[in-house]
Coordinates of N, CA and C in Angstrom, one line a residue:
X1 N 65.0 80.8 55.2 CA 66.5 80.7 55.4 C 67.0 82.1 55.8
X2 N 66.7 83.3 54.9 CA 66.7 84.5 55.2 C 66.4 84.9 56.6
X3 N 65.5 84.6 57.1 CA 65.4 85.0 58.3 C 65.6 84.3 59.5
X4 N 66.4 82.7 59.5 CA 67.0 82.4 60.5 C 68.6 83.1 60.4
X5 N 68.7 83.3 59.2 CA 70.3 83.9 58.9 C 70.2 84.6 60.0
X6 N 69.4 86.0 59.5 CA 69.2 87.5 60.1 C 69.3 87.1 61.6
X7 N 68.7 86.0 62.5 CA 68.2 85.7 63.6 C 70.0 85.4 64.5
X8 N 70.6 84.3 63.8 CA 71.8 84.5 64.1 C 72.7 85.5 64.2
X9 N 73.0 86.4 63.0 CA 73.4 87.6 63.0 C 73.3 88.2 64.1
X10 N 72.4 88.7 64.3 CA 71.2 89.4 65.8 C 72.4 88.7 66.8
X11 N 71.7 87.2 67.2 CA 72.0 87.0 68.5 C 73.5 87.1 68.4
X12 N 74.4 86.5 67.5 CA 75.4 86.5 67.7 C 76.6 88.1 67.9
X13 N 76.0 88.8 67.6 CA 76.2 90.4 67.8 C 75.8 91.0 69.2
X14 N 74.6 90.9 69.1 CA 74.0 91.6 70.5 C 74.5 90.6 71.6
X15 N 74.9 92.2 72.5 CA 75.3 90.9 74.1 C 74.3 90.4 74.4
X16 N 74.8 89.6 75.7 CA 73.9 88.9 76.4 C 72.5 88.0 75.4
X17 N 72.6 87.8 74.6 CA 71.4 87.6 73.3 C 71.6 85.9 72.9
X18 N 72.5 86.4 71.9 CA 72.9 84.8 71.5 C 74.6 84.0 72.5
X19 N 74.9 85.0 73.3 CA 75.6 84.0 74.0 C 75.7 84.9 75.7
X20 N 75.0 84.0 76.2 CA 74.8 84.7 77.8 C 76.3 84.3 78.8
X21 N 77.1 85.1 79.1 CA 78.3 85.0 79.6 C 77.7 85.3 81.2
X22 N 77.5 84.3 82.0 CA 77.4 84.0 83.5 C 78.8 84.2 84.5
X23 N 79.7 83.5 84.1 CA 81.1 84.2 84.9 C 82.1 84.6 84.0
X24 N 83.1 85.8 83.8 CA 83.9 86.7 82.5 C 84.9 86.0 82.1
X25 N 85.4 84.6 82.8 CA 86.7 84.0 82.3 C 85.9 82.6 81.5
X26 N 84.6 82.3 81.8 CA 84.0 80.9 81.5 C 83.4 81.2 80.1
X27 N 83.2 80.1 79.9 CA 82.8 80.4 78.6 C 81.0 80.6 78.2
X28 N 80.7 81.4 77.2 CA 79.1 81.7 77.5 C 78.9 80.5 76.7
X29 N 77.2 80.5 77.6 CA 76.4 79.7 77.3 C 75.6 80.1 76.2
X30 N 75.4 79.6 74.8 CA 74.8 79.7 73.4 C 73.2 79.6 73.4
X31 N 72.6 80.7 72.5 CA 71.1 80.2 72.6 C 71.1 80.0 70.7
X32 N 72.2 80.4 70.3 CA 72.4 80.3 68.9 C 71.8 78.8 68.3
X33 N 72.0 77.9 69.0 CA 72.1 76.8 68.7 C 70.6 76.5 68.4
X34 N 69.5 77.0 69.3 CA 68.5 76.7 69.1 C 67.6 77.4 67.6
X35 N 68.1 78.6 67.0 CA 67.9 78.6 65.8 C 68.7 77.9 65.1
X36 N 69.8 77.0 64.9 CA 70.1 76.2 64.1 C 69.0 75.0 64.2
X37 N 68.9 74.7 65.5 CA 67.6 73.3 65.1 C 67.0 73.3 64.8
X38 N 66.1 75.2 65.2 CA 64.4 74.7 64.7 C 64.5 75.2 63.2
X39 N 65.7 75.8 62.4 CA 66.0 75.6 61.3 C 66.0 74.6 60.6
X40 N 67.0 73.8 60.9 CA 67.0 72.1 60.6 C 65.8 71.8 60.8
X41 N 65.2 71.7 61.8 CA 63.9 71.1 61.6 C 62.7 71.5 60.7
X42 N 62.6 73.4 60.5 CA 61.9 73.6 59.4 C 62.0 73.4 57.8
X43 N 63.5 73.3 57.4 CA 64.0 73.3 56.0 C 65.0 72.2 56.0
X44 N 64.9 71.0 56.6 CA 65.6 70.0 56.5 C 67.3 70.2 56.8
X45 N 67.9 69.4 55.8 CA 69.3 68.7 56.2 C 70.5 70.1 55.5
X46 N 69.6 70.3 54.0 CA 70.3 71.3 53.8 C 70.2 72.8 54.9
X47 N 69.1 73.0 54.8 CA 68.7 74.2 55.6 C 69.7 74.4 56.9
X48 N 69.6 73.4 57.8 CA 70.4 73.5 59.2 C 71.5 73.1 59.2
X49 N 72.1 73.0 57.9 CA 73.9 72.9 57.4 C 74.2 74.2 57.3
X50 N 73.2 74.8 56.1 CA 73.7 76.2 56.1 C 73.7 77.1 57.0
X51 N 72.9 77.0 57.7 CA 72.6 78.0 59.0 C 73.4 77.4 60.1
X52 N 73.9 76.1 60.4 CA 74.9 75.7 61.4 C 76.5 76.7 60.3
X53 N 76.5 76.7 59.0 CA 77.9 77.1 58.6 C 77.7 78.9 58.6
X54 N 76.7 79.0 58.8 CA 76.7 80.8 59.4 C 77.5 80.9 60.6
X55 N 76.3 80.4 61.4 CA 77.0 80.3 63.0 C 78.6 79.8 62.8
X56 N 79.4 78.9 62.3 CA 80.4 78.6 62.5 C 81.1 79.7 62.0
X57 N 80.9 80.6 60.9 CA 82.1 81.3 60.1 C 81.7 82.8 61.1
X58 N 80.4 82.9 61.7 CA 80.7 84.0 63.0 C 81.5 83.9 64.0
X59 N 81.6 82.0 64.3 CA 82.3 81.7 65.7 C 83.7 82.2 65.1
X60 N 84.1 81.9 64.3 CA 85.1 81.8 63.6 C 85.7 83.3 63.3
X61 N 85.3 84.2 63.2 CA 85.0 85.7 62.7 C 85.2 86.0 64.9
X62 N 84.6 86.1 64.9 CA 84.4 86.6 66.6 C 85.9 86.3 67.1
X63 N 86.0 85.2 67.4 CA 87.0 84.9 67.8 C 88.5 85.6 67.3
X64 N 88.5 85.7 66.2 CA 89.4 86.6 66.0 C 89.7 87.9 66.1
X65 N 88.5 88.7 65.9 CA 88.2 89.8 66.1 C 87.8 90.8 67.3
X66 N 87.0 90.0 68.6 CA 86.4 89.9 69.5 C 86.2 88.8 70.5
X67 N 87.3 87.8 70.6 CA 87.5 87.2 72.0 C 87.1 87.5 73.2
X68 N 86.3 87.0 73.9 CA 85.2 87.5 75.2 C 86.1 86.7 76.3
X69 N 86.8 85.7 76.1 CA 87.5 84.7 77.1 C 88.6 83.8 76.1
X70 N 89.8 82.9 77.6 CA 90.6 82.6 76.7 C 90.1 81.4 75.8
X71 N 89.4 80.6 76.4 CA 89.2 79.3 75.8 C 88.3 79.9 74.4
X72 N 88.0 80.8 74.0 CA 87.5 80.9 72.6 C 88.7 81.4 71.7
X73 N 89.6 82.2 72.8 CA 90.6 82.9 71.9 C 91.0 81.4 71.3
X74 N 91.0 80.7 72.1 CA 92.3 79.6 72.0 C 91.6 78.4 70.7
X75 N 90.3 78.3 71.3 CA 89.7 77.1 70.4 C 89.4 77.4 69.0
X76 N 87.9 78.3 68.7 CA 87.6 79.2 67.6 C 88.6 79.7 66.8
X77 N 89.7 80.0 67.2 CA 90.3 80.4 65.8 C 91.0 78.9 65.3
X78 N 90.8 78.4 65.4 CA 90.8 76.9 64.8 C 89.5 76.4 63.9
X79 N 89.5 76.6 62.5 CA 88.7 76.3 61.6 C 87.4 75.0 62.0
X80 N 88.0 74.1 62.2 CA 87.4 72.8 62.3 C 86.5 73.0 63.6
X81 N 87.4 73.3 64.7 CA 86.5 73.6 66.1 C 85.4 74.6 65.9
X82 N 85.7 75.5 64.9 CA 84.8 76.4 65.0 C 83.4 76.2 64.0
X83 N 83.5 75.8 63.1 CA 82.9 75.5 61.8 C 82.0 73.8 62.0
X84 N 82.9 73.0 61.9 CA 82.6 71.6 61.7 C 80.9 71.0 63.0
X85 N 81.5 71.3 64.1 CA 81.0 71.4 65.1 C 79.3 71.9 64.8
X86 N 78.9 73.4 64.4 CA 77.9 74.2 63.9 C 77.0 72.9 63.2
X87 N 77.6 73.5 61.7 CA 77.2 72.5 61.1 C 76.4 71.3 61.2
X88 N 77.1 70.7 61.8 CA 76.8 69.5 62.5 C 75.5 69.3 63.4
X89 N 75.3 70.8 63.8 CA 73.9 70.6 65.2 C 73.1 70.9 64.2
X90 N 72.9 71.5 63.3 CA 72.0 71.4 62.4 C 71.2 70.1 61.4
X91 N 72.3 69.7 60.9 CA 72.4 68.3 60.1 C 71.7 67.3 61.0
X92 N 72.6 66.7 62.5 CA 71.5 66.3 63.5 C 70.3 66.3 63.8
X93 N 69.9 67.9 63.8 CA 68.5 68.0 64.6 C 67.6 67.9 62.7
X94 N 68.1 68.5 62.0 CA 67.3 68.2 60.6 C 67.2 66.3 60.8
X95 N 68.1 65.4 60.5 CA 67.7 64.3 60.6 C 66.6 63.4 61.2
X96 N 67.5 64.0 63.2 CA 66.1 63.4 63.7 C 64.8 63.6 64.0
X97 N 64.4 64.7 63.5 CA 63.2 65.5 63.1 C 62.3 64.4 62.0
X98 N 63.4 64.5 61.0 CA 62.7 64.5 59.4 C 62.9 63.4 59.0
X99 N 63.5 62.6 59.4 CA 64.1 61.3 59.0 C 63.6 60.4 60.0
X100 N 63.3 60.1 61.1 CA 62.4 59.2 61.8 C 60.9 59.4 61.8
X101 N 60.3 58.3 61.3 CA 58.7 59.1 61.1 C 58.7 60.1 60.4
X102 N 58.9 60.0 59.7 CA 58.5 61.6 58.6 C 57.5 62.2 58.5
X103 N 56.2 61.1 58.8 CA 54.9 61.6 58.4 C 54.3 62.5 59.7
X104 N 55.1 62.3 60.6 CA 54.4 62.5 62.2 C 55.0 64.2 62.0
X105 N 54.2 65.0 62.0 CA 54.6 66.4 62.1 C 53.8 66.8 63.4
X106 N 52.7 66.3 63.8 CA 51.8 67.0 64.6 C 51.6 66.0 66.0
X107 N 51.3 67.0 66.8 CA 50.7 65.5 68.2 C 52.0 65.5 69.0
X108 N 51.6 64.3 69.5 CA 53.0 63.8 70.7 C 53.8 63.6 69.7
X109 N 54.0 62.7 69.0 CA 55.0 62.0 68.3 C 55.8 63.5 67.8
X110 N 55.2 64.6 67.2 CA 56.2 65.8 66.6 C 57.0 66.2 68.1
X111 N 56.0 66.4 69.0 CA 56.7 67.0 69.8 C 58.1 66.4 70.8
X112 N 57.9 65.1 70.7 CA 59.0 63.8 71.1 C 59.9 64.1 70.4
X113 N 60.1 64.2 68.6 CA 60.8 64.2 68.0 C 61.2 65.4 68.4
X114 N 61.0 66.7 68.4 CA 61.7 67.9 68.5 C 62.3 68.3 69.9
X115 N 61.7 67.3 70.9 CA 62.2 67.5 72.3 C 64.1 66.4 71.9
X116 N 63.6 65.5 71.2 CA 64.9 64.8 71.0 C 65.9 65.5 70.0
X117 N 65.4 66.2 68.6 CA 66.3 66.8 67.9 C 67.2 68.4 68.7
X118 N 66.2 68.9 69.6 CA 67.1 69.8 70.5 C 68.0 69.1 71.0
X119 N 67.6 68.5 71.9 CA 68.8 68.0 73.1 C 70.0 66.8 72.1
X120 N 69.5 66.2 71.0 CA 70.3 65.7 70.7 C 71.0 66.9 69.8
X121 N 70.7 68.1 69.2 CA 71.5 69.0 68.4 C 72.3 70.1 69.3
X122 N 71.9 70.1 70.0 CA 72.7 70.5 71.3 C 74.1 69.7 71.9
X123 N 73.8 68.4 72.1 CA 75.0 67.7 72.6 C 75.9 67.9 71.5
X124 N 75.3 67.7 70.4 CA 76.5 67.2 68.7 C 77.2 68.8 68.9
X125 N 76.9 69.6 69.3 CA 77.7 70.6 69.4 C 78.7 70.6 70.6
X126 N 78.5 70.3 71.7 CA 79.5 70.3 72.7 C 80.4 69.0 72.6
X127 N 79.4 68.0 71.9 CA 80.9 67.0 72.0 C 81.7 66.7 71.0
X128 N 80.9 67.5 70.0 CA 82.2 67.5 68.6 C 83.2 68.8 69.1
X129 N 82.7 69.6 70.0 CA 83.9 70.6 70.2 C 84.7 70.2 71.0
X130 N 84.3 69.0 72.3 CA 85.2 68.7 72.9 C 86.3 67.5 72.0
X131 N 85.6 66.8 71.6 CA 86.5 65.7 70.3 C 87.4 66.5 69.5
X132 N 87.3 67.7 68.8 CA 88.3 68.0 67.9 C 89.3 68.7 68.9
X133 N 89.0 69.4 69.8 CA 90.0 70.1 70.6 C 90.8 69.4 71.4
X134 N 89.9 67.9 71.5 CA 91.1 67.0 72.0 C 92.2 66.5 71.1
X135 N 91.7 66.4 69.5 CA 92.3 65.9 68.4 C 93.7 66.8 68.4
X136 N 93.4 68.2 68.5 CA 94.1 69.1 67.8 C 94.7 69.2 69.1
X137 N 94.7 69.3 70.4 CA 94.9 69.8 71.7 C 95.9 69.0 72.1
X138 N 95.6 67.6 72.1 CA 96.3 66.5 73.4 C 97.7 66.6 73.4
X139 N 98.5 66.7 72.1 CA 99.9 67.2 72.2 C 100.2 68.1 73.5
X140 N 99.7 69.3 73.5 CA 99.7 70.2 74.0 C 98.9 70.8 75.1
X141 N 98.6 69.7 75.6 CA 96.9 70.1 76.6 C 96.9 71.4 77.5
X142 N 98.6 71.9 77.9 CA 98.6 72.6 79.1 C 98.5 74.3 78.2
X143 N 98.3 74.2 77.4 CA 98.0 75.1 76.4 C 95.8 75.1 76.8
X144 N 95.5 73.9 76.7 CA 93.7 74.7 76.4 C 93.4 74.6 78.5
X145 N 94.0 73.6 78.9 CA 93.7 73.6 80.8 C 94.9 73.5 81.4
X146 N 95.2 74.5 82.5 CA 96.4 73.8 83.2 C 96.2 73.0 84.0
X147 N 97.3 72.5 83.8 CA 97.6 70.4 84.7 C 97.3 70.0 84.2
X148 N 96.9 69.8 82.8 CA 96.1 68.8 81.7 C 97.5 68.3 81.4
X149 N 97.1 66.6 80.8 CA 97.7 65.9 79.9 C 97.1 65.6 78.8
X150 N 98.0 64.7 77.7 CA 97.3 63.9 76.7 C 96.2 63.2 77.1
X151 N 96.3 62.5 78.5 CA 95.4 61.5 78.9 C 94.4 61.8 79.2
X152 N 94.6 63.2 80.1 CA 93.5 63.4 80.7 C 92.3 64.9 80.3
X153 N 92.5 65.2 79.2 CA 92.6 66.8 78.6 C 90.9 66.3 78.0
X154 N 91.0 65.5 77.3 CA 88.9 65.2 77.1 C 88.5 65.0 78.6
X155 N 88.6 64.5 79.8 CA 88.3 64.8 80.8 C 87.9 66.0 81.5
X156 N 89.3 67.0 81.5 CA 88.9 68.0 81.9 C 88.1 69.0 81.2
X157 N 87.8 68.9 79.4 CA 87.2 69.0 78.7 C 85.4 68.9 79.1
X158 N 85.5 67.7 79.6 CA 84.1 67.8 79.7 C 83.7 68.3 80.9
X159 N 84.4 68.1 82.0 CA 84.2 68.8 83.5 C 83.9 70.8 82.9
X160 N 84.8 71.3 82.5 CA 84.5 72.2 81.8 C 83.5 72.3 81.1
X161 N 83.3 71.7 80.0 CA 82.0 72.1 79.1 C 81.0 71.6 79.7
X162 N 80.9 71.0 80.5 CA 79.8 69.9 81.5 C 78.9 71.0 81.7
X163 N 78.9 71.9 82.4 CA 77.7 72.9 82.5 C 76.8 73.5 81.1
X164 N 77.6 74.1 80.4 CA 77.5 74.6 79.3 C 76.3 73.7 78.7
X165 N 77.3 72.3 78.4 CA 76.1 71.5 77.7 C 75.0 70.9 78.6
X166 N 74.9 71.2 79.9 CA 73.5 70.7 80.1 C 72.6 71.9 80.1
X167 N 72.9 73.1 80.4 CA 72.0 74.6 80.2 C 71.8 74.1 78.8
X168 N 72.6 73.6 77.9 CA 72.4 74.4 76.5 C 71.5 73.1 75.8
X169 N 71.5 71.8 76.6 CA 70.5 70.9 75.7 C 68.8 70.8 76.6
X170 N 69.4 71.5 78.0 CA 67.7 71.7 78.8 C 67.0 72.5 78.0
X171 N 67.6 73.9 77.5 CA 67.0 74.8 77.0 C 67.1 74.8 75.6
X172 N 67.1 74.0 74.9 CA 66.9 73.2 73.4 C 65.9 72.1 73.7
X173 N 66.3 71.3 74.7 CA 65.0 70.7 74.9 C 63.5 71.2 75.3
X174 N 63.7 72.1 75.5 CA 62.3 73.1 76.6 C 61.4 73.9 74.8
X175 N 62.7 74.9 74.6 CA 62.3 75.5 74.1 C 62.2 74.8 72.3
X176 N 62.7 74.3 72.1 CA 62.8 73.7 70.7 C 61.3 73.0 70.4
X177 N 60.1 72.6 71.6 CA 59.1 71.7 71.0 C 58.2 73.4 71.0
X178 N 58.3 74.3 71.7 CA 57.7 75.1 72.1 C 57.3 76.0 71.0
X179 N 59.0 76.3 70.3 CA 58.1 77.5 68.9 C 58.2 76.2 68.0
X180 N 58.8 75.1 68.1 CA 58.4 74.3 66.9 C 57.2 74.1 66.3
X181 N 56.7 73.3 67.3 CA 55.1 73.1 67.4 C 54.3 74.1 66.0
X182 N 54.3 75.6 67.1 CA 54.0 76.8 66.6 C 54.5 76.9 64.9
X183 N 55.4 77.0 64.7 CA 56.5 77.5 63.2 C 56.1 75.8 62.4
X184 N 55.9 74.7 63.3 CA 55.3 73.4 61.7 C 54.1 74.0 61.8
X185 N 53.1 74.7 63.0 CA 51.8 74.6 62.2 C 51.6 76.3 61.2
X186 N 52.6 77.2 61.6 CA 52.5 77.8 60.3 C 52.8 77.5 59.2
X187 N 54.0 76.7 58.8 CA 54.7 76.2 57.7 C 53.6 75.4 57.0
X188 N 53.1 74.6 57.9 CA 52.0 73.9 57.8 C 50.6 74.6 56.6
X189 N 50.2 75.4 57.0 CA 49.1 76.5 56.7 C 49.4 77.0 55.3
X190 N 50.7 76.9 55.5 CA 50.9 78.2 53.9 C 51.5 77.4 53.1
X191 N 51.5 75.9 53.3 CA 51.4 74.6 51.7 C 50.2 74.6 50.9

């Protein structure tokens, strides 16, 4: 747990690291997310809660402190968008890891499961962020997009985060079976 903490810390500090910013007004793309899974997936449900609630009280911390673009100024400092969201990709990819087939750690079957706990711990992050910022937003839409309405503000929500979340669940899906594999068969070794 110690040292997925540390790993977050890291990326979430150093540029270009844990969040790679491609154009300066858009919002960066996270590799943070992929130590919350393969957390979740090494130390279960608890494990990738608490290390999803690191990552959130950083998003959460950043944002206030260090805003890189508006849409973080604007969303992140909103507790729930920033926090709830984290959490959550953790808890996810712990589940569908550890909770389907339990006994299948090794082979195809582990690696199915961990290609599915990325990409599905990946989406639970962009679309609980897009869901609460509609929750909290739709009053107000022309506040998070201009020419947004009530009606149409999860729309342009996802046209927006639409890139974000396919880089961020290809590269959870890629990379998540990759050191997983690797990190069950050490975890493995030292029971």
């Amino acid at each position: 747990m110690g040292i997925f903490g540390a790993l977050i810390i890291l990326q979430a500090y150093i540029p270009m690291v844990g969040y790679i910013r491609i154009f300066p007004a858009w919002p960066a793309i996270s590799t943070i997310h992929l130590t919350v899974i393969l957390g979740g997936v090494l130390l279960g449900i608890p494990g990738g809660a608490g290390l999803g609630l690191l990552w959130g009280v950083i998003s959460l911390i950043k944002a206030y402190t260090s805003a890189t673009d508006p849409m973080t100024l604007l969303l992140f400092q909103n507790p729930v968008i920033a926090i709830v969201p984290r959490v959550m990709v953790g808890i996810v990819a712990a589940a569908v890891f550890n909770l389907i087939a339990p006994k299948v750690k090794t082979g195809l079957g582990a690696t199915v499961k961990l290609v599915a706990a990325g990409i599905l711990g990946a989406l639970t992050n962009t679309g609980l962020v897009i869901v609460f910022t509609w929750i909290f937003f739709a009053s107000r839409a022309t506040q998070v997009v201009a020419g947004a309405d009530s009606a149409n503000l999860g729309l342009l929500l996802m046209a927006a985060f639409g890139i974000n979340a396919i880089a961020e669940a290809a590269m959870a899906g890629i990379v998540t079976p990759i050191l997983g594999r690797v990190l069950l068969a050490v975890q493995a070794r030292r029971r």
